[in-house]
Coordinates of C-alpha atoms in Angstrom, one line a residue:
T1 CA -20.7 13.2 9.7
G2 CA -19.6 16.0 11.5
E3 CA -20.2 13.6 14.4
D4 CA -16.4 13.0 17.1
I5 CA -15.9 9.8 16.1
S6 CA -13.0 7.8 18.5
F7 CA -11.7 4.2 17.8
S8 CA -9.5 2.3 20.3
H9 CA -8.5 -0.2 16.5
V10 CA -8.2 1.8 13.1
S11 CA -9.7 -1.7 12.1
D12 CA -12.7 -0.7 13.8
F13 CA -14.0 2.0 10.7
A14 CA -11.4 0.4 8.0
P15 CA -11.0 -2.9 7.8
F16 CA -8.8 -5.9 5.8
Y17 CA -11.7 -6.5 3.4
D18 CA -10.6 -10.2 2.3
I19 CA -11.1 -11.5 6.1
D20 CA -13.7 -14.1 6.7
A21 CA -14.2 -12.2 10.5
H22 CA -15.4 -8.6 9.0
W23 CA -18.4 -10.3 6.8
E24 CA -21.1 -12.1 7.9
T25 CA -21.4 -15.7 7.3
D26 CA -24.4 -17.1 6.0
G27 CA -23.7 -13.4 3.7
D28 CA -22.3 -10.8 2.0
D29 CA -23.1 -8.2 4.5
L30 CA -21.0 -7.2 7.0
I31 CA -20.4 -7.9 10.5
D32 CA -22.5 -4.9 12.8
G33 CA -20.1 -4.1 14.4
V34 CA -17.9 -3.1 11.4
R35 CA -21.1 -1.7 9.2
K36 CA -22.8 0.7 12.2
N37 CA -19.3 2.4 12.6
H38 CA -19.0 2.7 7.9
E39 CA -22.8 4.0 8.8
R40 CA -21.2 6.6 11.8
L41 CA -18.5 7.9 9.1
G42 CA -20.9 7.7 6.1
R43 CA -18.7 5.5 4.2
R44 CA -17.7 2.1 3.3
V45 CA -13.7 1.9 3.9
F46 CA -11.5 -0.9 3.6
N47 CA -7.8 -1.7 2.9
T48 CA -6.5 -4.9 1.1
H49 CA -3.5 -6.0 -0.5
L50 CA -5.0 -7.7 -3.7
R51 CA -4.1 -7.4 -6.7
W52 CA -5.8 -4.8 -8.9
E53 CA -7.1 -7.5 -10.8
M54 CA -8.8 -9.2 -7.5
L55 CA -10.4 -5.7 -6.5
P56 CA -14.6 -5.8 -7.0
K57 CA -15.0 -2.8 -9.8
R58 CA -18.7 -3.5 -10.8
A59 CA -21.4 -1.4 -9.5
E60 CA -23.7 -4.5 -9.8
A61 CA -22.2 -8.8 -9.3
G62 CA -22.7 -10.2 -12.5
A63 CA -21.9 -6.3 -14.9
A64 CA -19.5 -5.2 -17.2
V65 CA -17.9 -1.4 -16.2
D66 CA -17.6 0.0 -19.1
G67 CA -17.7 -2.3 -21.5
V68 CA -14.4 -4.0 -20.3
E69 CA -14.0 -7.2 -19.4
D70 CA -10.9 -7.3 -18.6
D71 CA -10.6 -7.9 -15.2
R72 CA -6.6 -6.2 -15.2
T73 CA -7.5 -2.7 -16.1
Q74 CA -11.1 -2.5 -15.5
R75 CA -12.2 1.2 -14.1
P76 CA -14.3 0.6 -10.6
E77 CA -18.0 1.7 -10.5
C78 CA -18.4 0.6 -7.1
G79 CA -16.1 3.6 -5.4
K80 CA -12.2 4.5 -5.3
F81 CA -9.2 3.1 -4.3
I82 CA -6.4 5.2 -2.8
H83 CA -3.4 2.2 -4.1
V84 CA 0.0 3.6 -1.9
T85 CA 3.1 2.4 -2.7
R86 CA 6.7 2.0 -0.5
N87 CA 10.0 1.6 -2.3
L88 CA 10.8 -2.2 -2.9
I89 CA 14.1 -1.7 -0.4
D90 CA 12.1 -0.8 2.5
V91 CA 9.8 -2.5 1.9
V92 CA 12.1 -6.1 1.7
A93 CA 12.6 -5.3 5.6
S94 CA 9.8 -4.0 7.0
F95 CA 8.5 -7.4 5.4
Y96 CA 10.8 -9.6 7.0
H97 CA 10.7 -7.9 10.1
H98 CA 6.8 -8.9 9.9
L99 CA 6.7 -12.2 8.6
S100 CA 10.0 -12.3 11.3
N101 CA 7.8 -11.8 14.3
Q102 CA 4.4 -13.0 14.0
K103 CA 3.5 -16.1 15.2
E104 CA 1.6 -18.2 12.2
G105 CA 3.9 -19.0 9.3
Q106 CA 7.0 -17.9 11.3
Y107 CA 9.5 -17.2 9.2
T108 CA 12.9 -17.8 10.4
D109 CA 15.5 -17.7 8.1
D110 CA 17.9 -15.1 7.6
F111 CA 17.9 -11.4 5.5
E112 CA 19.9 -12.3 3.2
T113 CA 17.2 -15.3 2.4
F114 CA 14.4 -14.0 2.9
A115 CA 15.3 -10.7 -0.3
R116 CA 16.3 -13.4 -2.4
E117 CA 13.1 -14.8 -2.0
F118 CA 11.0 -12.0 -1.9
M119 CA 13.3 -11.6 -5.1
A120 CA 12.2 -15.0 -6.3
G121 CA 8.0 -14.4 -5.8
T122 CA 8.1 -17.6 -3.6
L123 CA 7.0 -15.5 -0.6
P124 CA 3.3 -15.3 0.5
F125 CA 1.6 -12.8 -2.0
G126 CA 3.9 -13.9 -4.2
S127 CA 6.4 -11.5 -6.7
P128 CA 5.8 -8.3 -5.7
L129 CA 7.1 -6.1 -9.5
D130 CA 3.4 -8.6 -10.1
H131 CA 1.6 -6.9 -7.8
L132 CA 3.1 -3.6 -9.0
V133 CA 2.2 -4.1 -13.0
S134 CA -1.4 -5.6 -12.1
F135 CA -2.1 -1.7 -11.0
A136 CA 0.0 0.0 -13.3
R137 CA -3.0 -1.8 -15.3
G138 CA -5.2 -0.6 -14.3
F139 CA -4.2 3.0 -14.4
S140 CA -3.1 2.4 -18.3
N141 CA -6.7 2.5 -18.8
S142 CA -6.7 6.0 -18.4
E143 CA -7.1 8.7 -21.5
T144 CA -4.9 11.2 -20.0
R145 CA -3.0 8.5 -18.1
D146 CA -3.1 10.9 -15.3
Y147 CA -3.9 9.2 -11.5
R148 CA -5.6 12.2 -10.6
D149 CA -8.8 9.7 -11.0
Q150 CA -12.0 10.2 -9.8
S151 CA -11.9 6.8 -8.4
L152 CA -8.2 6.0 -8.1
L153 CA -4.5 7.5 -6.8
L154 CA -1.6 7.0 -6.4
I155 CA -0.4 7.9 -2.9
N156 CA 3.1 7.5 -2.5
Y157 CA 5.1 6.7 0.8
E158 CA 8.0 8.7 0.4
R159 CA 5.9 12.0 -0.5
M160 CA 4.9 11.4 2.3
T161 CA 8.4 11.4 4.2
T162 CA 8.9 14.9 2.9
N163 CA 5.2 16.7 2.1
L164 CA 2.4 14.6 4.7
R165 CA 0.3 18.0 4.2
G166 CA 0.4 17.8 0.1
E167 CA -0.4 14.9 0.6
V168 CA -3.2 14.8 2.7
L169 CA -4.5 17.1 0.7
R170 CA -4.1 15.3 -2.3
I171 CA -5.9 12.6 -1.0
M172 CA -8.6 15.0 0.8
R173 CA -9.8 16.0 -3.4
F174 CA -9.4 12.6 -4.9
L175 CA -12.2 11.8 -1.8
D176 CA -14.0 15.4 -2.2
L177 CA -13.7 15.9 2.0
S178 CA -13.8 19.5 3.2
I179 CA -11.9 20.0 5.8
T180 CA -11.1 23.2 7.1
D181 CA -7.7 24.2 8.0
E182 CA -8.0 24.8 11.7
V183 CA -9.0 21.2 11.9
L184 CA -6.1 20.0 9.4
E185 CA -3.0 21.2 11.4
K186 CA -4.4 21.7 14.8
D187 CA -6.4 18.1 14.6
L188 CA -5.2 15.2 11.8
L189 CA -1.6 16.5 10.1
P190 CA -0.2 15.5 13.8
S191 CA -1.9 12.6 14.4
F192 CA -1.0 10.8 10.6
R193 CA 2.7 11.3 11.6
F194 CA 4.1 8.3 11.9
D195 CA 6.1 9.5 16.0
S196 CA 2.0 9.8 17.1
M197 CA 1.5 6.8 15.8
K198 CA 3.8 4.9 17.0
C199 CA 2.6 7.0 20.8
N200 CA -1.0 5.2 20.2
S201 CA 0.6 1.7 18.2
D202 CA -2.4 0.1 20.3
R203 CA -4.8 1.1 17.3
F204 CA -2.3 0.3 14.4
Q205 CA -0.8 -3.0 15.5
P206 CA -2.6 -5.3 13.4
K207 CA -5.0 -8.3 14.4
S208 CA -4.8 -10.6 12.6
V209 CA -2.3 -12.1 13.9
T210 CA 0.0 -13.2 16.9
W211 CA 2.3 -10.9 17.6
L212 CA 6.1 -12.5 19.2
N213 CA 8.3 -10.8 21.8
G214 CA 6.8 -7.7 22.0
Y215 CA 7.0 -6.7 18.8
K216 CA 5.9 -3.6 17.6
F217 CA 5.0 -3.0 13.8
L218 CA 5.4 0.4 14.2
R219 CA 8.8 0.0 14.6
K220 CA 10.9 2.6 12.9
G221 CA 9.4 3.8 9.3
K222 CA 12.6 5.6 7.8
V223 CA 13.2 5.8 4.6
G224 CA 16.4 4.4 3.4
D225 CA 16.0 1.6 6.2
G226 CA 15.9 -1.8 3.8
R227 CA 18.9 0.3 1.6
A228 CA 21.3 -0.3 5.1
L229 CA 19.8 -4.1 6.0
M230 CA 21.5 -4.9 2.8
E231 CA 24.6 -3.4 2.8
E232 CA 25.3 -4.7 6.5
N233 CA 25.3 -8.0 4.4
I234 CA 28.3 -6.8 1.7
G235 CA 31.1 -7.7 4.8
S236 CA 30.0 -11.5 4.1
D237 CA 29.8 -10.9 1.0
S238 CA 26.6 -10.7 0.5
R239 CA 25.7 -8.8 -3.3
L240 CA 22.3 -8.3 -2.3
I241 CA 22.0 -5.1 -3.9
F242 CA 23.5 -5.6 -7.1
E243 CA 21.9 -8.7 -7.1
F244 CA 18.4 -6.3 -6.3
D245 CA 18.8 -4.5 -10.0
E246 CA 19.7 -7.1 -12.0
W247 CA 16.8 -8.6 -11.0
I248 CA 14.5 -5.1 -12.1
Q249 CA 17.1 -5.8 -15.0
R250 CA 16.0 -8.8 -15.8
S251 CA 11.4 -9.0 -14.8
K252 CA 11.6 -5.8 -17.6
Y253 CA 10.0 -3.8 -14.6
C254 CA 10.8 -0.3 -16.0
D255 CA 10.0 -1.2 -19.3
E256 CA 6.0 -2.6 -17.9
I257 CA 5.6 0.1 -16.5
E258 CA 6.3 2.7 -19.9
R259 CA 4.6 -0.2 -22.2
L260 CA 1.2 0.8 -19.8
L261 CA 1.6 4.5 -18.8
G262 CA 4.0 6.2 -20.8
L263 CA 7.4 7.6 -20.8
N264 CA 8.7 9.5 -18.1
Q265 CA 8.8 13.4 -18.8
E266 CA 8.9 14.2 -15.6
D267 CA 8.9 14.1 -11.7
S268 CA 5.2 15.2 -10.6
E269 CA 2.9 14.0 -8.4
D270 CA 0.6 13.8 -12.1
N271 CA 3.5 10.5 -12.9
S272 CA 2.3 8.2 -12.6
T273 CA 5.4 6.5 -14.7
A274 CA 7.3 8.6 -12.4
V275 CA 6.2 6.9 -8.6
F276 CA 5.9 3.7 -10.3
L277 CA 10.2 3.5 -11.8
S278 CA 11.0 5.1 -8.5
L279 CA 9.5 2.5 -6.0
V280 CA 12.3 -0.1 -7.6
R281 CA 15.7 3.0 -7.5
H282 CA 17.8 3.4 -4.0
D283 CA 20.1 6.3 -5.2

């Protein structure tokens, strides 16, 4: 829009889609604060933890998308979707610290127990593998099986840590954003780095729960933190890493990903199979 847009909290412009407080109680409209910010931004932006089949995809309520009736594989017509993924062993560590430090539904057992419940799918949001497969189905309904898609983009946290500029450029192309190199290098990329976000943590600390003991949501942002936490438990006869590998094998997750997206030909930014498979590796 050309307007200099500042914000006190990221949810002012990108609220959770599935939190009631962001919607009017007597209709389908957003609350005034969010709606006005979206008007300033020139587009509507949401974030969510919902699975692919639970997300809206129709241009109008009740309409079919491209003649597809199955919500699991529909291509969206109502907007653009960016699916951000992270290695599952790091996810389990991050999720453990998250639930252990929030007042509502606080998790009070140890990490070893948490990791096993994570694999069993008994924690909030269910099985992480089911969640990933649900989005893989969304990517599978494409003739080219190429995630450079005009309505669906796959982003990987590990790649952002090693090539932030390249991943931001992909997002810019996907959203058709025109941003000068000067603005990108001097203003945007520095603000997207973890250290910068942590220094401005009040802008990103979730408001949907009450945090305990001064917990900071932006904790480490490190790749490999989950494996380190699992290895801390090995001295106590824990087999967590081995159990993780056995869990992936039993689930046949890799077989399902290759069935949906095709065989892994090369590890490139345009290979959705490679990204989805990398999420369960820890070597």
